[in-house]
Coordinates of C-alpha atoms in Angstrom, one line a residue:
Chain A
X1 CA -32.6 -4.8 5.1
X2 CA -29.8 -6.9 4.0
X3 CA -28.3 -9.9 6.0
X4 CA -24.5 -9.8 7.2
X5 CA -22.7 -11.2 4.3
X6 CA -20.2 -13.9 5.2
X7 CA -17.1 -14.4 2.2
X8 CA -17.5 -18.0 0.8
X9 CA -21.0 -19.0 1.5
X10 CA -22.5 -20.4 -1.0
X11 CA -25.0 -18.7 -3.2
X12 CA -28.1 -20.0 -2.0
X13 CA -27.4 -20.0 1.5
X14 CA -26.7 -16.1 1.0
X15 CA -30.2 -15.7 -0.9
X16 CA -32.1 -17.6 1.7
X17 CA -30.2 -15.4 4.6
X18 CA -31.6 -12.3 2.5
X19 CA -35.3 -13.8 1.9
X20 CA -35.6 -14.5 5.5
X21 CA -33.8 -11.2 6.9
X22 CA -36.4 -9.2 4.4
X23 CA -39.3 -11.3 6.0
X24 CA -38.3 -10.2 9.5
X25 CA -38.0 -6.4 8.5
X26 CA -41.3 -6.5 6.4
X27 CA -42.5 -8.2 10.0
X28 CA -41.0 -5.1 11.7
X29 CA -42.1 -2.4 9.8
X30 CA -45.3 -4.0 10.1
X31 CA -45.2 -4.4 13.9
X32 CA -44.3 -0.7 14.0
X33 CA -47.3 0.5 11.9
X34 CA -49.8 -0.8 14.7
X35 CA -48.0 0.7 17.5
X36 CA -47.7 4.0 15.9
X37 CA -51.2 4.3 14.3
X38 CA -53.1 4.2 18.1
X39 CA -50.4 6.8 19.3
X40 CA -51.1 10.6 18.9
X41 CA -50.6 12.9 17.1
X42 CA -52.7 11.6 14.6
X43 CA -52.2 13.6 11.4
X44 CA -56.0 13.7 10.5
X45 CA -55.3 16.2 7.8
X46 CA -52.3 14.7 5.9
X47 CA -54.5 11.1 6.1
X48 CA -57.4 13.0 4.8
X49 CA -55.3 14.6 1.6
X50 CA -54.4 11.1 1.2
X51 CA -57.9 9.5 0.7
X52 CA -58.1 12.0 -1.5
X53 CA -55.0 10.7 -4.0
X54 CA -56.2 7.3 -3.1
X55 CA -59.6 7.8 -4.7
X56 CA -58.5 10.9 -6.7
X57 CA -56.4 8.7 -8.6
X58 CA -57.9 5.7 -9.4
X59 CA -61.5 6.6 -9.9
X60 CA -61.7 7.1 -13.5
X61 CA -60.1 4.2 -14.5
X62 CA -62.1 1.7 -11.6
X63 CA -65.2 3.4 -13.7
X64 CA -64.1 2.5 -17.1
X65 CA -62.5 -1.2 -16.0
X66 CA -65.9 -1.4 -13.8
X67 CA -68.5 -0.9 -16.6
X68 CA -66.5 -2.9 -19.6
X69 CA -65.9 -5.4 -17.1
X70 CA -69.6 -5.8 -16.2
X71 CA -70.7 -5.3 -19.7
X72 CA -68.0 -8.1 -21.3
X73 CA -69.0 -10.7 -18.7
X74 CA -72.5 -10.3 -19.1
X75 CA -71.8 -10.4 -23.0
X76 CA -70.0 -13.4 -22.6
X77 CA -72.3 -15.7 -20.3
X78 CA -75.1 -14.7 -22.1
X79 CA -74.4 -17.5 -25.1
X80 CA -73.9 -20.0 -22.2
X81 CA -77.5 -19.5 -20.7
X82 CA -78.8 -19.2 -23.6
X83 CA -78.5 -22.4 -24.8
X84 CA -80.4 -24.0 -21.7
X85 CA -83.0 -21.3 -21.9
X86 CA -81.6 -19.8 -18.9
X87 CA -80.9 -16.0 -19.9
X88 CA -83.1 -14.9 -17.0
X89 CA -80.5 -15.9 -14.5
X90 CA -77.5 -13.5 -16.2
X91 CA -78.3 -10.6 -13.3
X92 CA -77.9 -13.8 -10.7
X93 CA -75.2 -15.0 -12.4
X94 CA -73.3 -11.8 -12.7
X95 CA -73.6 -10.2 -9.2
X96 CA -72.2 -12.8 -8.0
X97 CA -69.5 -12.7 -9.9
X98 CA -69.1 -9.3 -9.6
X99 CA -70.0 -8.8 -5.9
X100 CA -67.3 -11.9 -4.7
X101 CA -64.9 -11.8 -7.4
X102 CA -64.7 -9.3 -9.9
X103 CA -65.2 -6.3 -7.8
X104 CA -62.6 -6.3 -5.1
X105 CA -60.0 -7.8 -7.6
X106 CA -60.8 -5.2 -10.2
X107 CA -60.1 -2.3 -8.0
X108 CA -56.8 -3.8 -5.7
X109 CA -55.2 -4.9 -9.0
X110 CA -56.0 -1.3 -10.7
X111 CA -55.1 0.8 -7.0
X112 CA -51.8 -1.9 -6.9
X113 CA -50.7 -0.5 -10.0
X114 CA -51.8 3.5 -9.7
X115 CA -51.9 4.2 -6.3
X116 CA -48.8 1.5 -5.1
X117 CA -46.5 2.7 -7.7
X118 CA -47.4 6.5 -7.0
X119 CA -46.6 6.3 -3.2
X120 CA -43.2 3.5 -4.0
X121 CA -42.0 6.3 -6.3
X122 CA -42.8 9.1 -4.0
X123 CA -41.7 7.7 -0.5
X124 CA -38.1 6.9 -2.7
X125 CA -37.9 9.5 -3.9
X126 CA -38.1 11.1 -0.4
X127 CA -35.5 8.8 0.7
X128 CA -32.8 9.3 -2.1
X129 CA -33.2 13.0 -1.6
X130 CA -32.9 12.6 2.1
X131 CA -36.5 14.6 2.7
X132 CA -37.4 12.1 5.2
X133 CA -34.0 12.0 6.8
X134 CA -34.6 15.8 7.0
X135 CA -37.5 15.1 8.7
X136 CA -36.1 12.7 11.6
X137 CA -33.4 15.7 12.3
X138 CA -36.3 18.0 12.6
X139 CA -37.9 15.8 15.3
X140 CA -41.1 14.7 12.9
X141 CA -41.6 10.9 13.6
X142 CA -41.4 10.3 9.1
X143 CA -43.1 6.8 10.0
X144 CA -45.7 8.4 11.4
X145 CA -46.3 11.3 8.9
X146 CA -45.6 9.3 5.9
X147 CA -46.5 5.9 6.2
X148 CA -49.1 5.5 8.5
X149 CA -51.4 7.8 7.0
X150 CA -50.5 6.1 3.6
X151 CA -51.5 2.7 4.7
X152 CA -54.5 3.5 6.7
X153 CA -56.0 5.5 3.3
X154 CA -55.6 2.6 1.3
X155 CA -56.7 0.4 3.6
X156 CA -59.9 2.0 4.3
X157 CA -60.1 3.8 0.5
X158 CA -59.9 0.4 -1.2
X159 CA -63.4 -1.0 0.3
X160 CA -65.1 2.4 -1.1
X161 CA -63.6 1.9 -4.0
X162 CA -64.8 -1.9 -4.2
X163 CA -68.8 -0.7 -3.6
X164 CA -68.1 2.2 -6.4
X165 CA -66.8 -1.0 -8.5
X166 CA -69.4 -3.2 -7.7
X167 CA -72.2 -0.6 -8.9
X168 CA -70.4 0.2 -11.6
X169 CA -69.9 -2.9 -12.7
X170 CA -73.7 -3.9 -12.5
X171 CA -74.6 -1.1 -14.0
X172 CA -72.4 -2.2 -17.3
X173 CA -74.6 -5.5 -16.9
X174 CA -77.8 -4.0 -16.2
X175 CA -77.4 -2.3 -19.6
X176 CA -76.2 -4.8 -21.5
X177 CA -79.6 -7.3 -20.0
X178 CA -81.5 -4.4 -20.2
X179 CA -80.9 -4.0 -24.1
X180 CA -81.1 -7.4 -25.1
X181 CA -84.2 -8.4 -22.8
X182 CA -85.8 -5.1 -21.8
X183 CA -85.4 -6.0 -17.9
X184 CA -86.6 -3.4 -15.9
X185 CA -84.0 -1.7 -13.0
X186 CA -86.5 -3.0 -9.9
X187 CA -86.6 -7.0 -11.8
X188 CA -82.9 -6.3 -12.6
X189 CA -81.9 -6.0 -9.0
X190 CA -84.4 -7.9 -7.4
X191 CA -82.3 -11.1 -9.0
X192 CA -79.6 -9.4 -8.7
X193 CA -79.6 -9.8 -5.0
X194 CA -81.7 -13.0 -4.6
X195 CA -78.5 -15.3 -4.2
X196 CA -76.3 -12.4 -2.7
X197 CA -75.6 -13.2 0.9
X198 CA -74.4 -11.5 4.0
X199 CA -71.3 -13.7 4.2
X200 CA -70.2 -12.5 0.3
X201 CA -70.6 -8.8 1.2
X202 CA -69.0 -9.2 4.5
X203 CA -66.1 -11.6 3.0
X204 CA -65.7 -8.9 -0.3
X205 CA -65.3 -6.5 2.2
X206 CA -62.7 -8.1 4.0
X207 CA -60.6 -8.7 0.9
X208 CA -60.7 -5.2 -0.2
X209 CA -59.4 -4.4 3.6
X210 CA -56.5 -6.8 3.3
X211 CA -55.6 -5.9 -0.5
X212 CA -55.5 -2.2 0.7
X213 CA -53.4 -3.4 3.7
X214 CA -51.3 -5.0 1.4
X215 CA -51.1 -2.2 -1.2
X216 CA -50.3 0.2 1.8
X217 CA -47.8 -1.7 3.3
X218 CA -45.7 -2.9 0.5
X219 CA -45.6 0.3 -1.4
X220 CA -44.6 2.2 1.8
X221 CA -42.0 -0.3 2.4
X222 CA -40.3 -0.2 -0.7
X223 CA -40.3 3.5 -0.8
X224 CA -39.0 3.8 3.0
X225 CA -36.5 1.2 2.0
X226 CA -35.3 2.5 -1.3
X227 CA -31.2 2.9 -2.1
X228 CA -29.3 3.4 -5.2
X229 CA -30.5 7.1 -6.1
X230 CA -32.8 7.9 -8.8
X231 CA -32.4 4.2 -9.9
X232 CA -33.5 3.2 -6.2
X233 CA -36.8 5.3 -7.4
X234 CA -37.9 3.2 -10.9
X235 CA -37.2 -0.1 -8.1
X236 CA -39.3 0.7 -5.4
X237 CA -42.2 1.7 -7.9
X238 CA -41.7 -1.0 -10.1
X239 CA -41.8 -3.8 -7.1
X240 CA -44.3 -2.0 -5.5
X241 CA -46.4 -2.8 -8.2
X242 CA -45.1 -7.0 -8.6
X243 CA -45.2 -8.2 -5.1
X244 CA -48.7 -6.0 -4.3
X245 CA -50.4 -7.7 -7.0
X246 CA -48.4 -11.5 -6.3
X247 CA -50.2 -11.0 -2.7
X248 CA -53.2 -9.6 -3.8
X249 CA -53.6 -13.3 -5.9
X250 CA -52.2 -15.0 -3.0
X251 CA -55.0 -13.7 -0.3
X252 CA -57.5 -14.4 -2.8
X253 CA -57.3 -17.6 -2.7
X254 CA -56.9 -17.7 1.0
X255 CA -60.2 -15.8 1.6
X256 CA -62.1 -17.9 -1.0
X257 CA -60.8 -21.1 0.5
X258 CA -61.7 -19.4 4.2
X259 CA -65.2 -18.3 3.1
X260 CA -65.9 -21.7 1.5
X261 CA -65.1 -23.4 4.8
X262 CA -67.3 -21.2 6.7
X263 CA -70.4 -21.4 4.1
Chain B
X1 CA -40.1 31.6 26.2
X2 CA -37.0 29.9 24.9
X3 CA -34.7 32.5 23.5
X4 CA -33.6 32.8 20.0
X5 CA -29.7 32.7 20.8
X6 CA -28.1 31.1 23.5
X7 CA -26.0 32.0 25.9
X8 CA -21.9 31.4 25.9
X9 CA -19.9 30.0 27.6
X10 CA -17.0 29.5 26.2
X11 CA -15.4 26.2 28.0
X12 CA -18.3 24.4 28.0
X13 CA -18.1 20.9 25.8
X14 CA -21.3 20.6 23.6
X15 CA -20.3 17.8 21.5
X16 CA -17.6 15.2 23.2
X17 CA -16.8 12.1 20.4
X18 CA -14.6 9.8 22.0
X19 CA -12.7 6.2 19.7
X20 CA -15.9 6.5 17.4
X21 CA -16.0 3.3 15.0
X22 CA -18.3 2.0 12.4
X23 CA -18.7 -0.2 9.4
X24 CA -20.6 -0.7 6.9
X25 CA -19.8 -4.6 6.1
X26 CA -15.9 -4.5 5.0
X27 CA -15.9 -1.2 4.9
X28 CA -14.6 0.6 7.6
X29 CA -15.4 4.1 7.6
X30 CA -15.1 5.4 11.0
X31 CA -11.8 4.3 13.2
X32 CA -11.5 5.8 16.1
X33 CA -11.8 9.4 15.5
X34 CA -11.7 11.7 18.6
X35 CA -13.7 15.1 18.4
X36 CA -14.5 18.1 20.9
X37 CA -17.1 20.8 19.8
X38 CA -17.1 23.5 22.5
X39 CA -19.4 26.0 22.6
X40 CA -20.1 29.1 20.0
X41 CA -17.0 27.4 17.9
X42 CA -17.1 26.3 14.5
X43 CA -15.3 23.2 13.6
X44 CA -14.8 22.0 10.0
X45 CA -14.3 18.3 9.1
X46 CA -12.1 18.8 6.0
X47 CA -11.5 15.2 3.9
X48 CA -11.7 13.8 0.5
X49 CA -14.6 12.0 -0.5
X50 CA -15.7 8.8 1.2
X51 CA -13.1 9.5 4.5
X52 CA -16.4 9.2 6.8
X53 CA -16.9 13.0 7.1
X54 CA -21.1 12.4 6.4
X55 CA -21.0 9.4 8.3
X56 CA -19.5 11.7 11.4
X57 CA -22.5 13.9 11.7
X58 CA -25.3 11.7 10.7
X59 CA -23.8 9.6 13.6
X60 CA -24.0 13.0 16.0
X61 CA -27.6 13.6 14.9
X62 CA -28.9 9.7 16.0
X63 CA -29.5 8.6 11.8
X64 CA -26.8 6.2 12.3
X65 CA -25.7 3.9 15.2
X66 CA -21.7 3.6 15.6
X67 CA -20.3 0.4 16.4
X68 CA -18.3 1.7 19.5
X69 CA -17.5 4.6 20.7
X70 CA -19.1 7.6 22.9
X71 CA -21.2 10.8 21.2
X72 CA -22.3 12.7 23.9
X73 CA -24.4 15.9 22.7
X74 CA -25.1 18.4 25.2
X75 CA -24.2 16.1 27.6
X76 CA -26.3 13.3 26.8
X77 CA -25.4 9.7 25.2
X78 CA -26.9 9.7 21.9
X79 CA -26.8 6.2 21.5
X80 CA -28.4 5.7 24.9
X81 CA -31.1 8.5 24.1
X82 CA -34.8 6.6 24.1
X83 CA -37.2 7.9 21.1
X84 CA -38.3 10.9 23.3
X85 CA -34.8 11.7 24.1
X86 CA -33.7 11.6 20.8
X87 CA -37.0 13.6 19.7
X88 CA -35.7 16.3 22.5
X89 CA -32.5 16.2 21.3
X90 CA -32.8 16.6 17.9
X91 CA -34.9 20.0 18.2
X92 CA -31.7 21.3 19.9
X93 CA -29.4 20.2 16.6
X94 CA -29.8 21.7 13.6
X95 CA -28.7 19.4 10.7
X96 CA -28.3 21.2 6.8
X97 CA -28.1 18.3 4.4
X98 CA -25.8 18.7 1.1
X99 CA -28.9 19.7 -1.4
X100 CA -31.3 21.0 1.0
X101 CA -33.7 18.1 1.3
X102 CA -36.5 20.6 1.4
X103 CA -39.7 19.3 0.9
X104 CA -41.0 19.3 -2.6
X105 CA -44.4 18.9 -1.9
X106 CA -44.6 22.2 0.3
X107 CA -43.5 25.3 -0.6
X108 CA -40.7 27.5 1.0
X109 CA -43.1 29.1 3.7
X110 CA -44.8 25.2 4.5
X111 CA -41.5 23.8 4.6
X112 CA -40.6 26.4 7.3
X113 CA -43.8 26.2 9.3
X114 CA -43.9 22.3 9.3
X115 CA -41.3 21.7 12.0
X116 CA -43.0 24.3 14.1
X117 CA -46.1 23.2 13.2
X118 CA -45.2 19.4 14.6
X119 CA -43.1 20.6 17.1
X120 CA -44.8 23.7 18.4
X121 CA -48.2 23.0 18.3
X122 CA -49.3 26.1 21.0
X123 CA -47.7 28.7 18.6
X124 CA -50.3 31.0 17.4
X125 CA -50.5 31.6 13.1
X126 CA -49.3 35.1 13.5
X127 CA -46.4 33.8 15.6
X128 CA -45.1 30.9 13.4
X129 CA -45.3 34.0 10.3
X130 CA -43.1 36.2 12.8
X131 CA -40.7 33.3 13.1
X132 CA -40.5 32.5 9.6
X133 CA -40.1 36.1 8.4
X134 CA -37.5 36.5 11.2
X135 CA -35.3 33.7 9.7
X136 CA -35.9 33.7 5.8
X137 CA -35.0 37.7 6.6
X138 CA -31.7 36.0 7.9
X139 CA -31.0 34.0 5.0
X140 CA -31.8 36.9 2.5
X141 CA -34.8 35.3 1.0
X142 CA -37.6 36.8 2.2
X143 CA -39.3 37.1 -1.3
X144 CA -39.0 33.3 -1.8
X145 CA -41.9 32.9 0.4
X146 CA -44.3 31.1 -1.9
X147 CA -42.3 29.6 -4.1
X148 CA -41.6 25.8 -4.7
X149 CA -38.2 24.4 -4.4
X150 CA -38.1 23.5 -7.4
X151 CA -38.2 27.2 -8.5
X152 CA -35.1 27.7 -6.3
X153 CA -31.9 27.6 -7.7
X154 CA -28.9 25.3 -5.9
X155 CA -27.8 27.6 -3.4
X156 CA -31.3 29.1 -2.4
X157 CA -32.2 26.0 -1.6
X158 CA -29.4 25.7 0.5
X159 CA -29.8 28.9 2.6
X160 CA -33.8 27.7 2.7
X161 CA -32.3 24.7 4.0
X162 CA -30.2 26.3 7.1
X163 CA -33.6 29.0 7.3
X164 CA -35.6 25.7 8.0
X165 CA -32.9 24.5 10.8
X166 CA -32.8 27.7 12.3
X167 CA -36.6 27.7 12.7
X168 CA -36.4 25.6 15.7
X169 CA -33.8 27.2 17.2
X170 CA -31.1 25.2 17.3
X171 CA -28.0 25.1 19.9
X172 CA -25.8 23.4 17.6
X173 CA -25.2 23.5 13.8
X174 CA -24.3 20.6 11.6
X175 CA -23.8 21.7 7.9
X176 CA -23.0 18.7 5.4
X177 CA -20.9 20.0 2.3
X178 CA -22.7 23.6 2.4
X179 CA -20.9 25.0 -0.9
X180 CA -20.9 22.0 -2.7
X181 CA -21.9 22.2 -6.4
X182 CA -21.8 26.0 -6.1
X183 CA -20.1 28.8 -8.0
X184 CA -17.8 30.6 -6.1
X185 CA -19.6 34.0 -5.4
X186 CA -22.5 31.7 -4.0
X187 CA -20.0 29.9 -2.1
X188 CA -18.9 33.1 -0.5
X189 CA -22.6 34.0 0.8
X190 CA -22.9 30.9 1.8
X191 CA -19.4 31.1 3.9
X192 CA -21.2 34.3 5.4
X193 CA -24.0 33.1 5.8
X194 CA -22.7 30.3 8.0
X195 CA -20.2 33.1 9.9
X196 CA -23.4 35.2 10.3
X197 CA -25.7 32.2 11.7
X198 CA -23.0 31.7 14.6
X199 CA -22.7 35.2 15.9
X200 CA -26.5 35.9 15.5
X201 CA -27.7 33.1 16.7
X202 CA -24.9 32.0 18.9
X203 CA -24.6 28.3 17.2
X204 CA -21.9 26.2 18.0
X205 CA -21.1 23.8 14.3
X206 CA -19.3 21.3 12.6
X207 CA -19.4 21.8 9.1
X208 CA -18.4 18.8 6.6
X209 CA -16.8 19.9 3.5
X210 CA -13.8 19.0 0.6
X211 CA -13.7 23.1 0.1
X212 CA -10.7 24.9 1.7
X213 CA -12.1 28.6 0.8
X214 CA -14.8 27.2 2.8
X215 CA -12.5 25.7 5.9
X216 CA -11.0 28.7 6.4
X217 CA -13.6 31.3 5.7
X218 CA -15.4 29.4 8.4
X219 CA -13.3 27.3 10.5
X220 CA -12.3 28.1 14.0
X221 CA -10.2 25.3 14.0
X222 CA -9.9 22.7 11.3
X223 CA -10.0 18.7 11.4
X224 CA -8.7 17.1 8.6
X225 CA -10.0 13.2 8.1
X226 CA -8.1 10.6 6.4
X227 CA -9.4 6.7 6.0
X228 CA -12.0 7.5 8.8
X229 CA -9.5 9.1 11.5
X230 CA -8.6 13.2 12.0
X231 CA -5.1 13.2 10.9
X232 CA -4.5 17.1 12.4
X233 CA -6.5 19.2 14.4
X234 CA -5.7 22.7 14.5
X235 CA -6.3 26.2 13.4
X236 CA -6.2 27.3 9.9
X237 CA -2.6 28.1 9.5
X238 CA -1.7 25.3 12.0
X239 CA -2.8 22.5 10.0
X240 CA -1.6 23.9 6.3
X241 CA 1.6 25.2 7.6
X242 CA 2.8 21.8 8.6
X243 CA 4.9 19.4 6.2
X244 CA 2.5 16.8 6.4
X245 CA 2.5 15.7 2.2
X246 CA -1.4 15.2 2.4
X247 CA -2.6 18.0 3.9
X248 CA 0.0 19.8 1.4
X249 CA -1.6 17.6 -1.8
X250 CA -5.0 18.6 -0.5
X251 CA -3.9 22.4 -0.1
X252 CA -2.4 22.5 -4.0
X253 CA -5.8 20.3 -5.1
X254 CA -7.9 22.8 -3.7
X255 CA -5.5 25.8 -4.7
X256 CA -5.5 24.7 -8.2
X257 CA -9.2 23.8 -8.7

């Protein structure tokens, strides 16, 4: 990271030397995750221990988040349709909110902030002590040990973790429809799924691939990355967390744009 | 089977530095420092803080690039080494970093066995235990076995740092400030630890250090750094018996502390 620094260029010219120099190494490190993660060894176990944190440590809270947030919105719309008769579309209404919004948003906004900041703070922290220095010297390829496992488990954790969300999530609206107008499971996801398509499972799918990407890659870059000590450490969480979720937003709208094009 | 020492010959050059420079921006660390390591010697680096003496061996083990300037290791150019090389290279050069850097995650026996593990994969379990009983017995910590780092105090961790770069056998030592933050009887062990390491394992090393006790406890000959260049090479009494003011302000520094 970090441009060569030339004495008396102006301010903005130095920032735009640094945005576009941390764009290249971002590029880079990126470039050297797909070479690495199709060259043996492949460290099954340490990417296995990994899926475990992954899922370990976000599952209670994509439960809670997942039921309120299925139970609110259902809450919520329910005043809406009611007023043109229409309660009987809510489970309709509501998987599809769930299944090509709510869910993969829900779970890469909650993993951004537990799992990004977790492996930010830990790869730092790794850095700063020099552990993955210690490493290189020892002949272990840190890259490979450290990141590449890290990125794959969050990129294939996070669509898991999107299904678990979307059930939960309808679950929190089957109850709510359920105790308001006594809607049986079976009627309940028969609607449910009447306007669900292919193309939204496929596309929420997708997302919750590129959000894990995205969680994977930044966090593991700011950790590889970090400098100044224990303070480097708070950073690389802390950004982690900002630009995973700024993305996150950003490729939202880029699938949703994409998918409308192709429906 | 690759033996566990090495054997010596006395003339031969393992480490050849020759008008080393780098920079980091405006700050020049290294200029032009010359440096021969020959075999079964130990050399210490001796310099006040920030004279380049880190940069030096980080630079030997391939975790820097120098701006100019040859390192040849073993005979081989490290800055021409592909990633393979370097791999190969590296499992000949045992680097002991200032506070360990053992792994936090793993305990003592894990953070021993995961070098081998990575880099050994045909070695057998009751091998790789032989192994690391063979070299935390060398370090004196042989009950420290199952314990985190964290339950280690600051020089345990250090001698489970050099028992974790012995592991792999190394040809060539490179100890980064080994008795800093220490009290001085741990300093001492460490000292012997480092004299015991060579002539039991037949290391050749450079060792980086501020600490004189520690120079000449250990030092076959010493290289004192100033602003990035060795201002006198020499053996013990050689370099401190000259006139040079520095070396006699870093001698009464060290003698008074």
């Amino acid at each position: 990271m970090g441009s060569a620094e030339q004495p008396g260029k102006p301010v903005i010219s130095k920032g735009v030397d640094r945005f576009f120099s941390d764009v290249h190494e971002i590029f880079r490190f990126i470039s050297r995750f797909f070479k690495e993660v199709f060259l043996p060894p492949f460290e099954l176990r340490e990417f296995i221990r990994q899926c475990f944190y992954v899922g370990n440590k976000s599952l209670m809270l994509i439960s809670l988040t997942g039921f309120i947030t299925g139970l609110v919105f259902t809450k919520q719309s329910r005043p809406s349709l009611a007023e043109f008769g229409a309660t009987s579309w809510l489970p309709s209404l509501i998987s599809i909110a769930i299944i090509r919004a709510l869910a993969p948003l829900v779970t890469a906004l909650i993993c951004a902030g537990k799992v990004g900041s977790s492996i930010g703070a830990e790869l730092a922290s790794m850095k700063v002590t020099e552990q993955i220095d210690a490493m290189e010297v020892s002949a272990i390829n840190p890259f490979k040990y450290l990141v590449v496992t890290r990125i794959m488990a969050t990129t294939i954790c996070l669509p898991l973790l999107m299904c678990y969300t979307g059930i939960i999530g309808l679950a929190g609206a089957f109850l709510d429809v359920h105790l308001n107008e006594q809607t049986s499971v079976q009627t309940f996801i028969q609607n449910a799924f009447t306007n669900i398509s292919f193309l939204d499972l496929g596309a929420s799918l997708v997302k919750a691939l590129v959000y894990g990407f995205t969680i994977g890659v930044v966090s593991c870059y700011q950790g590889f990355h970090a400098t100044q000590g224990t303070q480097g450490v708070g950073k690389a969480a802390n950004v982690s967390v900002v630009i995973s979720m700024f993305l996150i937003f950003i490729e939202e709208v880029l699938i949703v744009q994409l998918v409308n094009a192709i429906r | 089977m690759k033996p566990f020492t090495h054997d010596i010959d006395w003339h031969e050059t393992v480490i050849h530095i020759q008008d080393l420079y780098k920079s980091f921006g405006d700050n020049h660390v290294l200029q032009g420092v010359h440096l021969d390591l020959h075999r079964g010697e130990n050399i210490v680096v001796l310099g006040r803080s920030g004279t380049g003496k880190s940069v030096l061996i980080k630079i030997i083990a391939g975790l820097l690039k120098p701006d100019s300037g040859t390192v040849r290791v073993l005979g081989q150019d490290v800055d021409q080494l592909d990633t393979a090389g370097l791999r190969d290279l590296r499992l000949k050069l045992g680097f002991c970093f200032q506070h360990g850097a053992l792994y936090d995650s793993m305990t003592v026996c894990e953070n021993l066995a995961f070098p081998l593990k990575r880099n050994e994969p045909g070695m057998t379990r009751a091998e790789r235990d032989r192994r690391i009983d063979l070299v935390l017995e060398a370090v004196g910590l042989a009950h420290t076995k199952n314990q985190m780092p964290a339950e280690l105090s600051g020089g345990q961790r250090k001698r489970i740092g050099i028992a974790r770069t012995l592991i792999l056998r190394p040809e060539i030592m490179l100890y980064d400030e080994p008795t800093a933050g220490l009290d001085p009887i741990t300093c001492t062990e460490i000292n012997n630890l480092i004299n015991e390491v060579q002539g039991r394992f037949k290391t050749s090393s450079i060792i980086i250090t501020h600490d004189l006790t520690c120079a000449k406890a250990t030092g076959d000959n010493i290289a004192v750094m100033k602003e990035g260049r060795f201002i006198r090479q020499g053996n013990f009494n050689e370099v401190f018996s000259d006139g040079d003011e520095l070396i006699r302000e870093f001698y009464d520094y060290n003698f008074i502390q």
